[in-house]
PDB file of C-alpha atoms in Angstrom:
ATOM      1  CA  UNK A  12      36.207 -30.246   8.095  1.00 49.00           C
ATOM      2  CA  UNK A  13      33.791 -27.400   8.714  1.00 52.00           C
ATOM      3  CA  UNK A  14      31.612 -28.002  11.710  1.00 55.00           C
ATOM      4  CA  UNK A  15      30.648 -24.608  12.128  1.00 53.00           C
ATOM      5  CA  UNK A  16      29.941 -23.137   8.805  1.00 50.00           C
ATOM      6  CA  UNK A  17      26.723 -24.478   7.528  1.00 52.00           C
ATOM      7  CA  UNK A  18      26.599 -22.023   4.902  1.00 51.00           C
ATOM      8  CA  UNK A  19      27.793 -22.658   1.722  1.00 50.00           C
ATOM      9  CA  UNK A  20      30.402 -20.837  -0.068  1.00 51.00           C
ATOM     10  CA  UNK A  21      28.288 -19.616  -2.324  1.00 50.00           C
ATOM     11  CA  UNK A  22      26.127 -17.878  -0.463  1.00 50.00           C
ATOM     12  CA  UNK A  23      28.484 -15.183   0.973  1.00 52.00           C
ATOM     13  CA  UNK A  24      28.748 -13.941  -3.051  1.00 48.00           C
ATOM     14  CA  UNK A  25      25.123 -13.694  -2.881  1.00 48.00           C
ATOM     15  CA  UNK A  26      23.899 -10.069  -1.815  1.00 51.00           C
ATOM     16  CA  UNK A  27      20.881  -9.748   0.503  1.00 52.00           C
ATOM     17  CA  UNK A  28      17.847  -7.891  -1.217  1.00 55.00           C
ATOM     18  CA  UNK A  29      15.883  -5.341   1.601  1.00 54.00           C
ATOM     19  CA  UNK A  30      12.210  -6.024   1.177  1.00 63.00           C
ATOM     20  CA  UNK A  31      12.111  -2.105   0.181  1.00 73.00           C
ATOM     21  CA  UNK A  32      14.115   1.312   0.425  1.00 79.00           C
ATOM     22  CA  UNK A  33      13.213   3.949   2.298  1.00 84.00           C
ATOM     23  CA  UNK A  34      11.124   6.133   0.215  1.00 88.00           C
ATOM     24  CA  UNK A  35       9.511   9.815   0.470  1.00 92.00           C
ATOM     25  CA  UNK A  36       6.355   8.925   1.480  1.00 94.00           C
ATOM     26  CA  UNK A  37       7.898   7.356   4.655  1.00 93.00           C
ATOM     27  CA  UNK A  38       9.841  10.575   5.132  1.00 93.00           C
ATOM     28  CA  UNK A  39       6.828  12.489   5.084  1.00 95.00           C
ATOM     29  CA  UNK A  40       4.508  10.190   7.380  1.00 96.00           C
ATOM     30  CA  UNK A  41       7.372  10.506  10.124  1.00 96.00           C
ATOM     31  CA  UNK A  42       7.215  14.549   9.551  1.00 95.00           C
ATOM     32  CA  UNK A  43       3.618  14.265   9.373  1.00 96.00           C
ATOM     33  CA  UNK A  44       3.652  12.393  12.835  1.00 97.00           C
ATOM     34  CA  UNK A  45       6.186  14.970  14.388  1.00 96.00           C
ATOM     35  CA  UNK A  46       3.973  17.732  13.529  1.00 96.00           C
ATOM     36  CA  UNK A  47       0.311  16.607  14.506  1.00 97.00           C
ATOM     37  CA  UNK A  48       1.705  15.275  18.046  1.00 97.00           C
ATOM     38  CA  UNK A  49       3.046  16.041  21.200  1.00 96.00           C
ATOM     39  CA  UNK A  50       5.987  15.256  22.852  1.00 97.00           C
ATOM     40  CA  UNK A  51       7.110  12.912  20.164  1.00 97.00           C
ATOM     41  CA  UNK A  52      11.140  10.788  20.309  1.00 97.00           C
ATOM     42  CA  UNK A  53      12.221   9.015  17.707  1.00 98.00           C
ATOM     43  CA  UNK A  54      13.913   5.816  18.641  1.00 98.00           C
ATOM     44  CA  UNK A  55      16.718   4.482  16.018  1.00 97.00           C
ATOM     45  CA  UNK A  56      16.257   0.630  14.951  1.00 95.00           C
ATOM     46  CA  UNK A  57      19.415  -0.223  12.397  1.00 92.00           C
ATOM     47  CA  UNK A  58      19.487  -1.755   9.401  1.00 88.00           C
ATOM     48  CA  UNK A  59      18.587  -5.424   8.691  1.00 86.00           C
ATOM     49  CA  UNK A  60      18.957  -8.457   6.285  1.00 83.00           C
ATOM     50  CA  UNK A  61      15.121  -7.975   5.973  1.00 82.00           C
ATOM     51  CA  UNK A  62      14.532  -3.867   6.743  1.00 84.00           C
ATOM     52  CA  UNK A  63      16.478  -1.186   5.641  1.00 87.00           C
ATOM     53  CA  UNK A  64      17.077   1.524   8.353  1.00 92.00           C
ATOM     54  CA  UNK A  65      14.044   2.030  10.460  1.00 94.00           C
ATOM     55  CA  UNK A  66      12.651   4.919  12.919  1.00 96.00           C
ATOM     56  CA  UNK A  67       9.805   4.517  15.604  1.00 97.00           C
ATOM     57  CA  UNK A  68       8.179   7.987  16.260  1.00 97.00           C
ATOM     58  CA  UNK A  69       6.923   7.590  19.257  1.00 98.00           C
ATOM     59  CA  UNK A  70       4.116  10.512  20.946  1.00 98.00           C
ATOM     60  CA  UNK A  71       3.763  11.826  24.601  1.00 97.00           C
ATOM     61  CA  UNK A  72       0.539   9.360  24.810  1.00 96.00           C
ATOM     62  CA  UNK A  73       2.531   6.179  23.333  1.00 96.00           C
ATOM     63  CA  UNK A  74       1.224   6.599  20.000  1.00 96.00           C
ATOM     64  CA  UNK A  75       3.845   5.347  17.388  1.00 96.00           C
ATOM     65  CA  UNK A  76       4.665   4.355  14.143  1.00 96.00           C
ATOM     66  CA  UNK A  77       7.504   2.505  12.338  1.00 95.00           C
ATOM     67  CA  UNK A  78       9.258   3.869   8.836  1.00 95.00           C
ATOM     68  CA  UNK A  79      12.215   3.448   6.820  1.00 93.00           C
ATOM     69  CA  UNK A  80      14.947   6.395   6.936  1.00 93.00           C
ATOM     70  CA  UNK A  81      17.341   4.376   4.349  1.00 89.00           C
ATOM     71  CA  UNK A  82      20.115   6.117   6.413  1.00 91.00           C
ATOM     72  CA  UNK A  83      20.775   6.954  10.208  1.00 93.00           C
ATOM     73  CA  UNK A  84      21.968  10.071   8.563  1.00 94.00           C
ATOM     74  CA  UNK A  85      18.314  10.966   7.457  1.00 92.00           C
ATOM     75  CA  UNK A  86      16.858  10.050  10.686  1.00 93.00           C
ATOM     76  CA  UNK A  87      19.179  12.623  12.447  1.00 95.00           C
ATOM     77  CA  UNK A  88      17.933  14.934   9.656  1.00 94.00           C
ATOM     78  CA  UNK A  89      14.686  14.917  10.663  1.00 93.00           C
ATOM     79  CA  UNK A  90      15.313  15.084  14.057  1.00 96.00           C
ATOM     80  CA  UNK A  91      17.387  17.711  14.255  1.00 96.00           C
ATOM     81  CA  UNK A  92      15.152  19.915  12.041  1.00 95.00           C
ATOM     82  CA  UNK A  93      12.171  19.097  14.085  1.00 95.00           C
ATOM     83  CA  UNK A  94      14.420  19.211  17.514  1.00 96.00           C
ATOM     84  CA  UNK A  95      12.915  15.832  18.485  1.00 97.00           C
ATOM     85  CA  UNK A  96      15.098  13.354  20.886  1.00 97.00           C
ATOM     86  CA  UNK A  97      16.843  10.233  18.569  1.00 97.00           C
ATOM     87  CA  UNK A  98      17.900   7.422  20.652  1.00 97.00           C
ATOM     88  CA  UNK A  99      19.462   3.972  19.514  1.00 96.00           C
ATOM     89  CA  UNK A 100      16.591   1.832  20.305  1.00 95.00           C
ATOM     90  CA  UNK A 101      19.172  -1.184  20.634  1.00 94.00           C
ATOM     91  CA  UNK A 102      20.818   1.047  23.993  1.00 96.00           C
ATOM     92  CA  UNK A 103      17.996   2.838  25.273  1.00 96.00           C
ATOM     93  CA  UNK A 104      14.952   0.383  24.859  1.00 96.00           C
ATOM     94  CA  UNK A 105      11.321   1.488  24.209  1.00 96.00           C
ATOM     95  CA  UNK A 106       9.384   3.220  26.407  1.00 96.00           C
ATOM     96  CA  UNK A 107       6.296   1.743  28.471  1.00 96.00           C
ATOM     97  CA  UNK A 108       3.937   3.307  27.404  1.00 96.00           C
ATOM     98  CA  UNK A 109       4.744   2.468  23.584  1.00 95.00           C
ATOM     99  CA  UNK A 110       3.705  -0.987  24.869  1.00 94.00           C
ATOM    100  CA  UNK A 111       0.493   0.518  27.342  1.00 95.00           C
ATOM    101  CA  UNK A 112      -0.777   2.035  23.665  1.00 95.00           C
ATOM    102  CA  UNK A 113      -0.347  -0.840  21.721  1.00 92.00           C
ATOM    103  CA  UNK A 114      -2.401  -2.960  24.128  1.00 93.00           C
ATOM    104  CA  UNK A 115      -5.089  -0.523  24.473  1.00 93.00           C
ATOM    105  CA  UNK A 116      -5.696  -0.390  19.997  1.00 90.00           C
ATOM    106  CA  UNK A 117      -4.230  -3.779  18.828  1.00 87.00           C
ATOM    107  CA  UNK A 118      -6.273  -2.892  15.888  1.00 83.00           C
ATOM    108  CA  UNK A 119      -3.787  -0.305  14.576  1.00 75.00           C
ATOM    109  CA  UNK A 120      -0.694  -2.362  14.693  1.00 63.00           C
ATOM    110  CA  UNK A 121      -1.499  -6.233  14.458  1.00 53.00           C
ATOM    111  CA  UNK A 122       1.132  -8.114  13.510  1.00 47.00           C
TER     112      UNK A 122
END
């Protein structure tokens, strides 16, 4: 009897589709970002079932965005050649005043 495994056997065969791969366009926005701001981290958010491999780029004043990297590999590219911080957003957590930013233009990010 199997309590505990609602799935059904067929759906471990079945592989889970991203909603989209990291492209060059995202590359570019999060180089774009880096070098038209100040201060800027990058914070690490790992691949999902839903989202491939994900950066937030966040700036001295707690502006930020969110794009794919398709690798953590290309994230610590991008870093490295732009000698911005990478942390593992899962560890470190975000900082305040990504939140204080948000709240002060909910018209740029509304979910």
């Amino acid at each position: 009897m199997s309590w505990f495994n609602r799935r059904s056997r067929g759906a471990e065969a079945t592989p889970t589709k991203l909603d989209r791969e990291a492209t060059r366009e995202d590359l570019a926005a999060l180089e774009a970002f880096v070098a038209t701001r100040r201060g800027v981290e990058f914070y690490l958010e790992p691949e999902t079932t839903a989202t491939d491999t994900t950066v937030v780029a966040i700036a001295h004043d707690g502006e930020w965005i969110r794009r794919r990297t398709g690798t953590p590999r290309a994230a610590g590219g991008i870093a490295r050649k732009h000698a911005v911080p990478l942390y593992e957003a899962a560890r470190t957590g975000y900082p305040e005043r990504m939140r204080t930013w948000s709240r002060a233009h909910p018209e740029r990010h509304a979910r």
